[in-house]
Amino acid sequence: MKEFAYRRAADVAGAVALLDADPGARFLGGGTNLVDLMKAGVESPERLIDIRELPLDGIGRTEEGGLQIGATVTNSDLAAHPEVRRRYPALTQAVLAGASGQLRNMATVGGNLLQRTRCGYFTDITQPCNKREPGSGCPAVEGEHRNAAVLGASHHCVAVHPSDMGVALAAYDAVVSYQTAEGAGELALSDFYLPVGDTPHRETALPSGALITAVTLPPAPVRSRYRKVRERASYAFAIGSVAAALEVRDGVVREVRLAYGAVASRPWRARTAEAVLRGAPADAGSFAAAADAELAAASPLTGNAYKVTLLRNLTIAVLTELAELAEPAGPTGHDQEGSAR
Amino acid sequence: MITSDPTASQTAGAIILHVNGEKHALTVDHRTTLLDALRERLDLTGTKKGCDHGQCGACTLLVDGRRSLACLQLAVAAEGREITTIEGVGGSGAGQGAGPGSESGGQGELHPVQQAFLEFDGFQCGYCTPGQICSAIAMIEEHAAGWPSAVTDDVHPEAAPQPLTPEEIRERMSGNLCRCGAYMSIVQAVGYAAGARHTHSGPDEGSAA
Ligand SMILES: Cc1cc2nc3c(=O)[nH]c(=O)nc-3n(C[C@H](O)[C@H](O)[C@H](O)COP(=O)(O)OP(=O)(O)OC[C@H]3O[C@@H](n4cnc5c(N)ncnc54)[C@H](O)[C@@H]3O)c2cc1C
Ligand code: SF4
Ligand code: FES
Ligand code: FES
């Protein structure tokens, strides 16, 4: 690991000024990704600006009836918060499906969004990797790519974004607020991560030196769910996941949100599937048709084609479950749905 | 490049760590993890190094009462926080530094979770055990505070509290690996300790058999 200086920031303006003054500096959240990558030599900042004492650790209601989550809220506090559990249960489920109790106590919301891929070539500095070393090539395309992307990738990089939390945030239409030395700004989560193209090293649309200050959630459909598939029962990254929210009335889909995890360089909002579903009967046939429409754009490699089937099945299973919750008594269940709030 | 503050570019510094109720002043290279500082500088070797990458849980300790990993935490970033290691979870001489929910007693008194690991043989080689115990101590408190887990059916805050079933224990303890595979008895020990806390009764000598 390279030597580095360390400072604790006391307020947002100070943190941003410290980073702005020093292009070799990085913010330190929980450190669960950054410190690990520094050990591996993938990251070698000259200075760390510790942001955990910033007053960004609160969760509160917004005027529109949504929720604002501070950037340094720990993943544990986010998952345990009563308002999150009540109104954004897929977010609680997504966070709890990630990492371990210890890691969630350390990890922050901002750090979770900006964690880097777990692609084994990216974390091994003896290997070429376009994301780490632009122009050096992507060995994953021909090599180990069992957990690589099937949607939105390019031959320059097929890595997936590993966050579970981000998938739920994508389904809930989250907005990321940030601060730079020039002022405050915000980005919808759908615009937050950049398309891969030929610049896999450029991952987000955040301006350089920006500090994420908060994530804001608008009011959400009542019923939502996150489901994750992985190679062991717990404490493993996803090989595919689905965050979904669904409102059904008289057997018809009124509102739907669908996002996929571990299949693209970013949390993948399945807007094509959503368009197929709105106004369609809330049954397995529609759910399958919607998944097929979304996954028609998939371009798997030889070793990860299983993900397309996995995603299709997950989509049908999660939406079916939500539809049954929405209308347990059949197509007249809309009264129950209204009163279940 | 940056300010005129002479400390601004130093890559090492003097820090004070609060460990098990005692203050320790030391100078650390900023690259030093909390794990290495404890083991190599403060001679607190109870906290183990397994993977050094956040993947095994052997280095679990309590920071401000919450379970954390010492291998992914920089010592300099841990300054000012209350650190409790396995050496401090039981009754310490100063009666301080115990984990949440423990009753501090005289020197050498075991924490109920430690006692339960002994009674239920919650280990074989013992390498993962300090991490398992620190993790379990905090996990039992998380559960008692109503935190759901990934296997909790209904995460709604008004839902009935989820009992600490073996399935819940396995999920909540999944961040602690055991190379010896002593999981069966670890789950029993944790379940017993949690139940004992719940009923406010101490561990019963006869119940382990
Ligand atoms: C063994 C292991 C298993 C894991 N399993 C999962 C899993 O199953 N699912 C999952 O989703 N995640 C998993 N994770 C990843 C974990 O969720 C992330 O490491 C964590 O969320 C990162 O948060 P942090 O606060 O520790 O970030 P840090 O490591 O502190 O920072 C990460 C990056 O974000 C930047 N940063 C941090 N905060 C801000 C901010 N406010 N503004 C601007 N930049 C900022 C840092 O400069 C750095 O570049 C796992 C990690 C480990 C080690
Ligand atoms: S997939 Fe992306 S991160 Fe992995 S080796 Fe290729 S360029 Fe690097
Ligand atoms: S040594 Fe810290 S998690 Fe393995
Ligand atoms: S007892 Fe040997 S690693 Fe767990």
JSON list of C-alpha atoms in Angstrom, two decimals, chain B:
[
{"chain": "B", "resi": 1, "resn": "MET", "atom": "CA", "xyz": [-0.29, 22.07, -3.24]},
{"chain": "B", "resi": 2, "resn": "ILE", "atom": "CA", "xyz": [-2.69, 22.17, -0.32]},
{"chain": "B", "resi": 3, "resn": "THR", "atom": "CA", "xyz": [-2.73, 24.26, 2.84]},
{"chain": "B", "resi": 4, "resn": "SER", "atom": "CA", "xyz": [0.16, 25.53, 4.86]},
{"chain": "B", "resi": 5, "resn": "ASP", "atom": "CA", "xyz": [-0.84, 23.18, 7.68]},
{"chain": "B", "resi": 6, "resn": "PRO", "atom": "CA", "xyz": [2.32, 21.10, 8.26]},
{"chain": "B", "resi": 7, "resn": "THR", "atom": "CA", "xyz": [0.31, 18.03, 9.38]},
{"chain": "B", "resi": 8, "resn": "ALA", "atom": "CA", "xyz": [-1.67, 18.06, 6.15]},
{"chain": "B", "resi": 9, "resn": "SER", "atom": "CA", "xyz": [0.70, 15.83, 4.25]},
{"chain": "B", "resi": 10, "resn": "GLN", "atom": "CA", "xyz": [2.03, 13.64, 7.05]},
{"chain": "B", "resi": 11, "resn": "THR", "atom": "CA", "xyz": [1.63, 9.95, 6.39]},
{"chain": "B", "resi": 12, "resn": "ALA", "atom": "CA", "xyz": [1.92, 8.92, 10.04]},
{"chain": "B", "resi": 13, "resn": "GLY", "atom": "CA", "xyz": [0.67, 10.40, 13.26]},
{"chain": "B", "resi": 14, "resn": "ALA", "atom": "CA", "xyz": [0.13, 10.08, 17.00]},
{"chain": "B", "resi": 15, "resn": "ILE", "atom": "CA", "xyz": [-3.26, 8.67, 17.94]},
{"chain": "B", "resi": 16, "resn": "ILE", "atom": "CA", "xyz": [-5.06, 7.54, 21.06]},
{"chain": "B", "resi": 17, "resn": "LEU", "atom": "CA", "xyz": [-7.04, 4.33, 20.87]},
{"chain": "B", "resi": 18, "resn": "HIS", "atom": "CA", "xyz": [-9.70, 3.52, 23.46]},
{"chain": "B", "resi": 19, "resn": "VAL", "atom": "CA", "xyz": [-9.57, -0.24, 23.86]},
{"chain": "B", "resi": 20, "resn": "ASN", "atom": "CA", "xyz": [-11.41, -2.23, 26.51]},
{"chain": "B", "resi": 21, "resn": "GLY", "atom": "CA", "xyz": [-11.78, 0.88, 28.65]},
{"chain": "B", "resi": 22, "resn": "GLU", "atom": "CA", "xyz": [-8.14, 1.88, 28.50]},
{"chain": "B", "resi": 23, "resn": "LYS", "atom": "CA", "xyz": [-6.44, 4.62, 26.53]},
{"chain": "B", "resi": 24, "resn": "HIS", "atom": "CA", "xyz": [-3.41, 3.73, 24.46]},
{"chain": "B", "resi": 25, "resn": "ALA", "atom": "CA", "xyz": [-1.24, 6.40, 22.88]},
{"chain": "B", "resi": 26, "resn": "LEU", "atom": "CA", "xyz": [0.74, 5.27, 19.86]},
{"chain": "B", "resi": 27, "resn": "THR", "atom": "CA", "xyz": [2.22, 6.60, 16.66]},
{"chain": "B", "resi": 28, "resn": "VAL", "atom": "CA", "xyz": [0.99, 4.83, 13.57]},
{"chain": "B", "resi": 29, "resn": "ASP", "atom": "CA", "xyz": [1.72, 4.87, 9.89]},
{"chain": "B", "resi": 30, "resn": "HIS", "atom": "CA", "xyz": [-1.69, 5.69, 8.42]},
{"chain": "B", "resi": 31, "resn": "ARG", "atom": "CA", "xyz": [-1.60, 2.42, 6.49]},
{"chain": "B", "resi": 32, "resn": "THR", "atom": "CA", "xyz": [-1.87, 0.45, 9.74]},
{"chain": "B", "resi": 33, "resn": "THR", "atom": "CA", "xyz": [-5.19, -1.33, 10.13]},
{"chain": "B", "resi": 34, "resn": "LEU", "atom": "CA", "xyz": [-6.90, -1.45, 13.49]},
{"chain": "B", "resi": 35, "resn": "LEU", "atom": "CA", "xyz": [-6.27, -5.20, 13.42]},
{"chain": "B", "resi": 36, "resn": "ASP", "atom": "CA", "xyz": [-2.50, -4.80, 13.06]},
{"chain": "B", "resi": 37, "resn": "ALA", "atom": "CA", "xyz": [-2.37, -2.02, 15.63]},
{"chain": "B", "resi": 38, "resn": "LEU", "atom": "CA", "xyz": [-4.13, -4.19, 18.20]},
{"chain": "B", "resi": 39, "resn": "ARG", "atom": "CA", "xyz": [-2.14, -7.33, 17.51]},
{"chain": "B", "resi": 40, "resn": "GLU", "atom": "CA", "xyz": [1.30, -5.95, 16.81]},
{"chain": "B", "resi": 41, "resn": "ARG", "atom": "CA", "xyz": [1.42, -2.72, 18.78]},
{"chain": "B", "resi": 42, "resn": "LEU", "atom": "CA", "xyz": [-0.86, -3.30, 21.75]},
{"chain": "B", "resi": 43, "resn": "ASP", "atom": "CA", "xyz": [-0.23, -7.03, 22.10]},
{"chain": "B", "resi": 44, "resn": "LEU", "atom": "CA", "xyz": [-3.96, -7.74, 22.03]},
{"chain": "B", "resi": 45, "resn": "THR", "atom": "CA", "xyz": [-3.75, -10.88, 19.92]},
{"chain": "B", "resi": 46, "resn": "GLY", "atom": "CA", "xyz": [-7.21, -12.23, 20.71]},
{"chain": "B", "resi": 47, "resn": "THR", "atom": "CA", "xyz": [-8.55, -10.56, 17.57]},
{"chain": "B", "resi": 48, "resn": "LYS", "atom": "CA", "xyz": [-7.52, -12.89, 14.74]},
{"chain": "B", "resi": 49, "resn": "LYS", "atom": "CA", "xyz": [-6.42, -12.29, 11.17]},
{"chain": "B", "resi": 50, "resn": "GLY", "atom": "CA", "xyz": [-7.98, -14.73, 8.75]},
{"chain": "B", "resi": 51, "resn": "CYS", "atom": "CA", "xyz": [-8.34, -13.25, 5.28]},
{"chain": "B", "resi": 52, "resn": "ASP", "atom": "CA", "xyz": [-7.45, -9.58, 5.90]},
{"chain": "B", "resi": 53, "resn": "HIS", "atom": "CA", "xyz": [-10.10, -8.70, 3.26]},
{"chain": "B", "resi": 54, "resn": "GLY", "atom": "CA", "xyz": [-13.41, -8.60, 5.09]},
{"chain": "B", "resi": 55, "resn": "GLN", "atom": "CA", "xyz": [-14.36, -12.09, 3.97]},
{"chain": "B", "resi": 56, "resn": "CYS", "atom": "CA", "xyz": [-14.10, -14.29, 7.06]},
{"chain": "B", "resi": 57, "resn": "GLY", "atom": "CA", "xyz": [-15.07, -12.42, 10.24]},
{"chain": "B", "resi": 58, "resn": "ALA", "atom": "CA", "xyz": [-12.08, -13.64, 12.30]},
{"chain": "B", "resi": 59, "resn": "CYS", "atom": "CA", "xyz": [-11.17, -10.02, 13.11]},
{"chain": "B", "resi": 60, "resn": "THR", "atom": "CA", "xyz": [-14.64, -9.10, 14.43]},
{"chain": "B", "resi": 61, "resn": "LEU", "atom": "CA", "xyz": [-14.67, -6.74, 17.40]},
{"chain": "B", "resi": 62, "resn": "LEU", "atom": "CA", "xyz": [-17.04, -4.11, 18.75]},
{"chain": "B", "resi": 63, "resn": "VAL", "atom": "CA", "xyz": [-16.72, -0.46, 17.79]},
{"chain": "B", "resi": 64, "resn": "ASP", "atom": "CA", "xyz": [-19.01, 1.82, 19.78]},
{"chain": "B", "resi": 65, "resn": "GLY", "atom": "CA", "xyz": [-20.91, -1.34, 20.71]},
{"chain": "B", "resi": 66, "resn": "ARG", "atom": "CA", "xyz": [-21.44, -2.53, 17.15]},
{"chain": "B", "resi": 67, "resn": "ARG", "atom": "CA", "xyz": [-19.72, -5.49, 15.53]},
{"chain": "B", "resi": 68, "resn": "SER", "atom": "CA", "xyz": [-17.16, -4.42, 12.95]},
{"chain": "B", "resi": 69, "resn": "LEU", "atom": "CA", "xyz": [-14.18, -5.81, 11.08]},
{"chain": "B", "resi": 70, "resn": "ALA", "atom": "CA", "xyz": [-10.76, -4.69, 12.26]},
{"chain": "B", "resi": 71, "resn": "CYS", "atom": "CA", "xyz": [-9.03, -5.65, 9.02]},
{"chain": "B", "resi": 72, "resn": "LEU", "atom": "CA", "xyz": [-10.85, -3.11, 6.84]},
{"chain": "B", "resi": 73, "resn": "GLN", "atom": "CA", "xyz": [-10.63, -0.30, 9.36]},
{"chain": "B", "resi": 74, "resn": "LEU", "atom": "CA", "xyz": [-7.66, 2.01, 9.61]},
{"chain": "B", "resi": 75, "resn": "ALA", "atom": "CA", "xyz": [-6.30, 2.53, 13.12]},
{"chain": "B", "resi": 76, "resn": "VAL", "atom": "CA", "xyz": [-6.17, 6.28, 12.55]},
{"chain": "B", "resi": 77, "resn": "ALA", "atom": "CA", "xyz": [-9.87, 6.24, 11.61]},
{"chain": "B", "resi": 78, "resn": "ALA", "atom": "CA", "xyz": [-10.72, 4.35, 14.81]},
{"chain": "B", "resi": 79, "resn": "GLU", "atom": "CA", "xyz": [-9.37, 7.11, 17.04]},
{"chain": "B", "resi": 80, "resn": "GLY", "atom": "CA", "xyz": [-12.01, 8.37, 19.44]},
{"chain": "B", "resi": 81, "resn": "ARG", "atom": "CA", "xyz": [-14.18, 5.27, 19.15]},
{"chain": "B", "resi": 82, "resn": "GLU", "atom": "CA", "xyz": [-14.82, 2.76, 21.93]},
{"chain": "B", "resi": 83, "resn": "ILE", "atom": "CA", "xyz": [-13.20, -0.49, 20.87]},
{"chain": "B", "resi": 84, "resn": "THR", "atom": "CA", "xyz": [-14.00, -3.73, 22.64]},
{"chain": "B", "resi": 85, "resn": "THR", "atom": "CA", "xyz": [-12.01, -6.82, 21.76]},
{"chain": "B", "resi": 86, "resn": "ILE", "atom": "CA", "xyz": [-12.50, -10.38, 22.93]},
{"chain": "B", "resi": 87, "resn": "GLU", "atom": "CA", "xyz": [-10.12, -9.56, 25.81]},
{"chain": "B", "resi": 88, "resn": "GLY", "atom": "CA", "xyz": [-12.64, -6.98, 27.03]},
{"chain": "B", "resi": 89, "resn": "VAL", "atom": "CA", "xyz": [-16.04, -8.61, 26.61]},
{"chain": "B", "resi": 90, "resn": "GLY", "atom": "CA", "xyz": [-16.04, -10.40, 29.93]},
{"chain": "B", "resi": 91, "resn": "GLY", "atom": "CA", "xyz": [-15.57, -8.82, 33.29]},
{"chain": "B", "resi": 92, "resn": "SER", "atom": "CA", "xyz": [-12.46, -6.69, 33.13]},
{"chain": "B", "resi": 93, "resn": "GLY", "atom": "CA", "xyz": [-10.51, -5.32, 36.05]},
{"chain": "B", "resi": 94, "resn": "ALA", "atom": "CA", "xyz": [-11.83, -1.86, 35.40]},
{"chain": "B", "resi": 95, "resn": "GLY", "atom": "CA", "xyz": [-15.34, -3.17, 34.88]},
{"chain": "B", "resi": 96, "resn": "GLN", "atom": "CA", "xyz": [-15.45, -1.35, 31.56]},
{"chain": "B", "resi": 97, "resn": "GLY", "atom": "CA", "xyz": [-15.35, -2.11, 27.92]},
{"chain": "B", "resi": 98, "resn": "ALA", "atom": "CA", "xyz": [-17.88, -4.89, 28.05]},
{"chain": "B", "resi": 99, "resn": "GLY", "atom": "CA", "xyz": [-20.06, -5.42, 25.06]},
{"chain": "B", "resi": 100, "resn": "PRO", "atom": "CA", "xyz": [-23.67, -4.38, 24.99]},
{"chain": "B", "resi": 101, "resn": "GLY", "atom": "CA", "xyz": [-25.78, -6.57, 27.20]},
{"chain": "B", "resi": 102, "resn": "SER", "atom": "CA", "xyz": [-22.96, -8.01, 29.21]},
{"chain": "B", "resi": 103, "resn": "GLU", "atom": "CA", "xyz": [-22.82, -7.70, 32.94]},
{"chain": "B", "resi": 104, "resn": "SER", "atom": "CA", "xyz": [-19.36, -6.72, 33.93]},
{"chain": "B", "resi": 105, "resn": "GLY", "atom": "CA", "xyz": [-18.02, -8.53, 36.91]},
{"chain": "B", "resi": 106, "resn": "GLY", "atom": "CA", "xyz": [-14.64, -9.31, 38.39]},
{"chain": "B", "resi": 107, "resn": "GLN", "atom": "CA", "xyz": [-11.48, -10.02, 36.46]},
{"chain": "B", "resi": 108, "resn": "GLY", "atom": "CA", "xyz": [-11.66, -13.20, 34.44]},
{"chain": "B", "resi": 109, "resn": "GLU", "atom": "CA", "xyz": [-15.40, -13.55, 34.52]},
{"chain": "B", "resi": 110, "resn": "LEU", "atom": "CA", "xyz": [-16.67, -14.82, 31.20]},
{"chain": "B", "resi": 111, "resn": "HIS", "atom": "CA", "xyz": [-19.35, -13.15, 29.16]},
{"chain": "B", "resi": 112, "resn": "PRO", "atom": "CA", "xyz": [-22.49, -15.32, 28.93]},
{"chain": "B", "resi": 113, "resn": "VAL", "atom": "CA", "xyz": [-21.80, -15.86, 25.22]},
{"chain": "B", "resi": 114, "resn": "GLN", "atom": "CA", "xyz": [-18.28, -17.06, 26.02]},
{"chain": "B", "resi": 115, "resn": "GLN", "atom": "CA", "xyz": [-19.72, -19.34, 28.67]},
{"chain": "B", "resi": 116, "resn": "ALA", "atom": "CA", "xyz": [-22.22, -20.74, 26.20]},
{"chain": "B", "resi": 117, "resn": "PHE", "atom": "CA", "xyz": [-19.47, -21.46, 23.63]},
{"chain": "B", "resi": 118, "resn": "LEU", "atom": "CA", "xyz": [-17.64, -23.44, 26.31]},
{"chain": "B", "resi": 119, "resn": "GLU", "atom": "CA", "xyz": [-20.70, -25.36, 27.38]},
{"chain": "B", "resi": 120, "resn": "PHE", "atom": "CA", "xyz": [-21.83, -26.23, 23.86]},
{"chain": "B", "resi": 121, "resn": "ASP", "atom": "CA", "xyz": [-18.35, -26.85, 22.40]},
{"chain": "B", "resi": 122, "resn": "GLY", "atom": "CA", "xyz": [-18.85, -23.99, 19.95]},
{"chain": "B", "resi": 123, "resn": "PHE", "atom": "CA", "xyz": [-15.38, -24.45, 18.46]},
{"chain": "B", "resi": 124, "resn": "GLN", "atom": "CA", "xyz": [-12.73, -26.91, 17.42]},
{"chain": "B", "resi": 125, "resn": "CYS", "atom": "CA", "xyz": [-9.39, -25.21, 16.75]},
{"chain": "B", "resi": 126, "resn": "GLY", "atom": "CA", "xyz": [-10.66, -21.95, 18.22]},
{"chain": "B", "resi": 127, "resn": "TYR", "atom": "CA", "xyz": [-9.22, -19.62, 15.60]},
{"chain": "B", "resi": 128, "resn": "CYS", "atom": "CA", "xyz": [-12.55, -18.17, 14.50]},
{"chain": "B", "resi": 129, "resn": "THR", "atom": "CA", "xyz": [-13.93, -18.16, 18.04]},
{"chain": "B", "resi": 130, "resn": "PRO", "atom": "CA", "xyz": [-13.07, -14.64, 19.26]},
{"chain": "B", "resi": 131, "resn": "GLY", "atom": "CA", "xyz": [-14.70, -13.26, 16.12]},
{"chain": "B", "resi": 132, "resn": "GLN", "atom": "CA", "xyz": [-17.69, -15.56, 16.50]},
{"chain": "B", "resi": 133, "resn": "ILE", "atom": "CA", "xyz": [-18.19, -14.49, 20.10]},
{"chain": "B", "resi": 134, "resn": "CYS", "atom": "CA", "xyz": [-17.84, -10.76, 19.48]},
{"chain": "B", "resi": 135, "resn": "SER", "atom": "CA", "xyz": [-20.18, -11.08, 16.52]},
{"chain": "B", "resi": 136, "resn": "ALA", "atom": "CA", "xyz": [-22.74, -13.07, 18.52]},
{"chain": "B", "resi": 137, "resn": "ILE", "atom": "CA", "xyz": [-22.72, -10.62, 21.42]},
{"chain": "B", "resi": 138, "resn": "ALA", "atom": "CA", "xyz": [-23.63, -7.74, 19.13]},
{"chain": "B", "resi": 139, "resn": "MET", "atom": "CA", "xyz": [-25.95, -9.82, 16.96]},
{"chain": "B", "resi": 140, "resn": "ILE", "atom": "CA", "xyz": [-28.06, -10.76, 19.99]},
{"chain": "B", "resi": 141, "resn": "GLU", "atom": "CA", "xyz": [-28.42, -7.05, 20.76]},
{"chain": "B", "resi": 142, "resn": "GLU", "atom": "CA", "xyz": [-29.33, -6.24, 17.15]},
{"chain": "B", "resi": 143, "resn": "HIS", "atom": "CA", "xyz": [-32.03, -8.88, 17.27]},
{"chain": "B", "resi": 144, "resn": "ALA", "atom": "CA", "xyz": [-33.30, -7.65, 20.63]},
{"chain": "B", "resi": 145, "resn": "ALA", "atom": "CA", "xyz": [-33.52, -4.14, 19.15]},
{"chain": "B", "resi": 146, "resn": "GLY", "atom": "CA", "xyz": [-35.89, -5.52, 16.50]},
{"chain": "B", "resi": 147, "resn": "TRP", "atom": "CA", "xyz": [-33.55, -5.47, 13.51]},
{"chain": "B", "resi": 148, "resn": "PRO", "atom": "CA", "xyz": [-34.79, -7.83, 10.79]},
{"chain": "B", "resi": 149, "resn": "SER", "atom": "CA", "xyz": [-32.48, -10.09, 8.79]},
{"chain": "B", "resi": 150, "resn": "ALA", "atom": "CA", "xyz": [-32.41, -11.38, 5.21]},
{"chain": "B", "resi": 151, "resn": "VAL", "atom": "CA", "xyz": [-34.45, -14.43, 6.27]},
{"chain": "B", "resi": 152, "resn": "THR", "atom": "CA", "xyz": [-37.05, -12.45, 8.21]},
{"chain": "B", "resi": 153, "resn": "ASP", "atom": "CA", "xyz": [-40.33, -12.99, 6.33]},
{"chain": "B", "resi": 154, "resn": "ASP", "atom": "CA", "xyz": [-41.95, -9.67, 7.12]},
{"chain": "B", "resi": 155, "resn": "VAL", "atom": "CA", "xyz": [-39.63, -6.70, 7.62]},
{"chain": "B", "resi": 156, "resn": "HIS", "atom": "CA", "xyz": [-42.54, -4.34, 8.38]},
{"chain": "B", "resi": 157, "resn": "PRO", "atom": "CA", "xyz": [-41.82, -2.62, 11.73]},
{"chain": "B", "resi": 158, "resn": "GLU", "atom": "CA", "xyz": [-45.27, -3.53, 13.05]},
{"chain": "B", "resi": 159, "resn": "ALA", "atom": "CA", "xyz": [-44.75, -7.24, 12.29]},
{"chain": "B", "resi": 160, "resn": "ALA", "atom": "CA", "xyz": [-44.44, -9.57, 15.26]},
{"chain": "B", "resi": 161, "resn": "PRO", "atom": "CA", "xyz": [-40.82, -9.83, 16.43]},
{"chain": "B", "resi": 162, "resn": "GLN", "atom": "CA", "xyz": [-38.97, -12.64, 14.70]},
{"chain": "B", "resi": 163, "resn": "PRO", "atom": "CA", "xyz": [-37.80, -15.27, 17.19]},
{"chain": "B", "resi": 164, "resn": "LEU", "atom": "CA", "xyz": [-34.09, -16.08, 17.00]},
{"chain": "B", "resi": 165, "resn": "THR", "atom": "CA", "xyz": [-34.55, -19.42, 15.26]},
{"chain": "B", "resi": 166, "resn": "PRO", "atom": "CA", "xyz": [-31.54, -21.48, 14.09]},
{"chain": "B", "resi": 167, "resn": "GLU", "atom": "CA", "xyz": [-32.24, -20.18, 10.56]},
{"chain": "B", "resi": 168, "resn": "GLU", "atom": "CA", "xyz": [-32.12, -16.57, 11.83]},
{"chain": "B", "resi": 169, "resn": "ILE", "atom": "CA", "xyz": [-28.91, -17.28, 13.76]},
{"chain": "B", "resi": 170, "resn": "ARG", "atom": "CA", "xyz": [-27.23, -18.84, 10.73]},
{"chain": "B", "resi": 171, "resn": "GLU", "atom": "CA", "xyz": [-28.12, -15.86, 8.54]},
{"chain": "B", "resi": 172, "resn": "ARG", "atom": "CA", "xyz": [-27.17, -13.24, 11.11]},
{"chain": "B", "resi": 173, "resn": "MET", "atom": "CA", "xyz": [-23.87, -15.01, 11.83]},
{"chain": "B", "resi": 174, "resn": "SER", "atom": "CA", "xyz": [-23.02, -15.68, 8.18]},
{"chain": "B", "resi": 175, "resn": "GLY", "atom": "CA", "xyz": [-20.21, -13.11, 8.28]},
{"chain": "B", "resi": 176, "resn": "ASN", "atom": "CA", "xyz": [-18.21, -15.44, 10.52]},
{"chain": "B", "resi": 177, "resn": "LEU", "atom": "CA", "xyz": [-16.72, -18.42, 8.74]},
{"chain": "B", "resi": 178, "resn": "CYS", "atom": "CA", "xyz": [-15.40, -21.49, 10.57]},
{"chain": "B", "resi": 179, "resn": "ARG", "atom": "CA", "xyz": [-12.84, -23.60, 8.74]},
{"chain": "B", "resi": 180, "resn": "CYS", "atom": "CA", "xyz": [-13.45, -26.43, 11.21]},
{"chain": "B", "resi": 181, "resn": "GLY", "atom": "CA", "xyz": [-17.15, -26.44, 10.44]},
{"chain": "B", "resi": 182, "resn": "ALA", "atom": "CA", "xyz": [-18.22, -26.16, 14.06]},
{"chain": "B", "resi": 183, "resn": "TYR", "atom": "CA", "xyz": [-21.38, -24.44, 12.92]},
{"chain": "B", "resi": 184, "resn": "MET", "atom": "CA", "xyz": [-23.85, -26.83, 14.55]},
{"chain": "B", "resi": 185, "resn": "SER", "atom": "CA", "xyz": [-22.59, -26.14, 18.04]},
{"chain": "B", "resi": 186, "resn": "ILE", "atom": "CA", "xyz": [-21.97, -22.46, 17.32]},
{"chain": "B", "resi": 187, "resn": "VAL", "atom": "CA", "xyz": [-25.65, -22.06, 16.44]},
{"chain": "B", "resi": 188, "resn": "GLN", "atom": "CA", "xyz": [-26.63, -23.94, 19.63]},
{"chain": "B", "resi": 189, "resn": "ALA", "atom": "CA", "xyz": [-24.33, -21.82, 21.79]},
{"chain": "B", "resi": 190, "resn": "VAL", "atom": "CA", "xyz": [-25.59, -18.57, 20.32]},
{"chain": "B", "resi": 191, "resn": "GLY", "atom": "CA", "xyz": [-29.21, -19.67, 20.62]},
{"chain": "B", "resi": 192, "resn": "TYR", "atom": "CA", "xyz": [-28.67, -20.64, 24.22]},
{"chain": "B", "resi": 193, "resn": "ALA", "atom": "CA", "xyz": [-26.94, -17.37, 25.11]},
{"chain": "B", "resi": 194, "resn": "ALA", "atom": "CA", "xyz": [-29.68, -15.36, 23.40]},
{"chain": "B", "resi": 195, "resn": "GLY", "atom": "CA", "xyz": [-32.36, -17.29, 25.23]},
{"chain": "B", "resi": 196, "resn": "ALA", "atom": "CA", "xyz": [-30.57, -16.83, 28.52]},
{"chain": "B", "resi": 197, "resn": "ARG", "atom": "CA", "xyz": [-30.39, -13.09, 27.94]},
{"chain": "B", "resi": 198, "resn": "HIS", "atom": "CA", "xyz": [-34.07, -13.09, 27.08]},
{"chain": "B", "resi": 199, "resn": "THR", "atom": "CA", "xyz": [-35.16, -14.82, 30.27]},
{"chain": "B", "resi": 200, "resn": "HIS", "atom": "CA", "xyz": [-32.56, -12.96, 32.36]},
{"chain": "B", "resi": 201, "resn": "SER", "atom": "CA", "xyz": [-31.24, -16.22, 33.71]},
{"chain": "B", "resi": 202, "resn": "GLY", "atom": "CA", "xyz": [-27.64, -17.24, 33.74]},
{"chain": "B", "resi": 203, "resn": "PRO", "atom": "CA", "xyz": [-26.30, -20.28, 31.90]},
{"chain": "B", "resi": 204, "resn": "ASP", "atom": "CA", "xyz": [-27.34, -23.52, 33.52]},
{"chain": "B", "resi": 205, "resn": "GLU", "atom": "CA", "xyz": [-24.52, -25.99, 34.03]},
{"chain": "B", "resi": 206, "resn": "GLY", "atom": "CA", "xyz": [-26.72, -29.01, 33.37]},
{"chain": "B", "resi": 207, "resn": "SER", "atom": "CA", "xyz": [-28.26, -27.90, 30.09]},
{"chain": "B", "resi": 208, "resn": "ALA", "atom": "CA", "xyz": [-25.34, -28.48, 27.77]},
{"chain": "B", "resi": 209, "resn": "ALA", "atom": "CA", "xyz": [-25.62, -32.25, 27.74]}
]
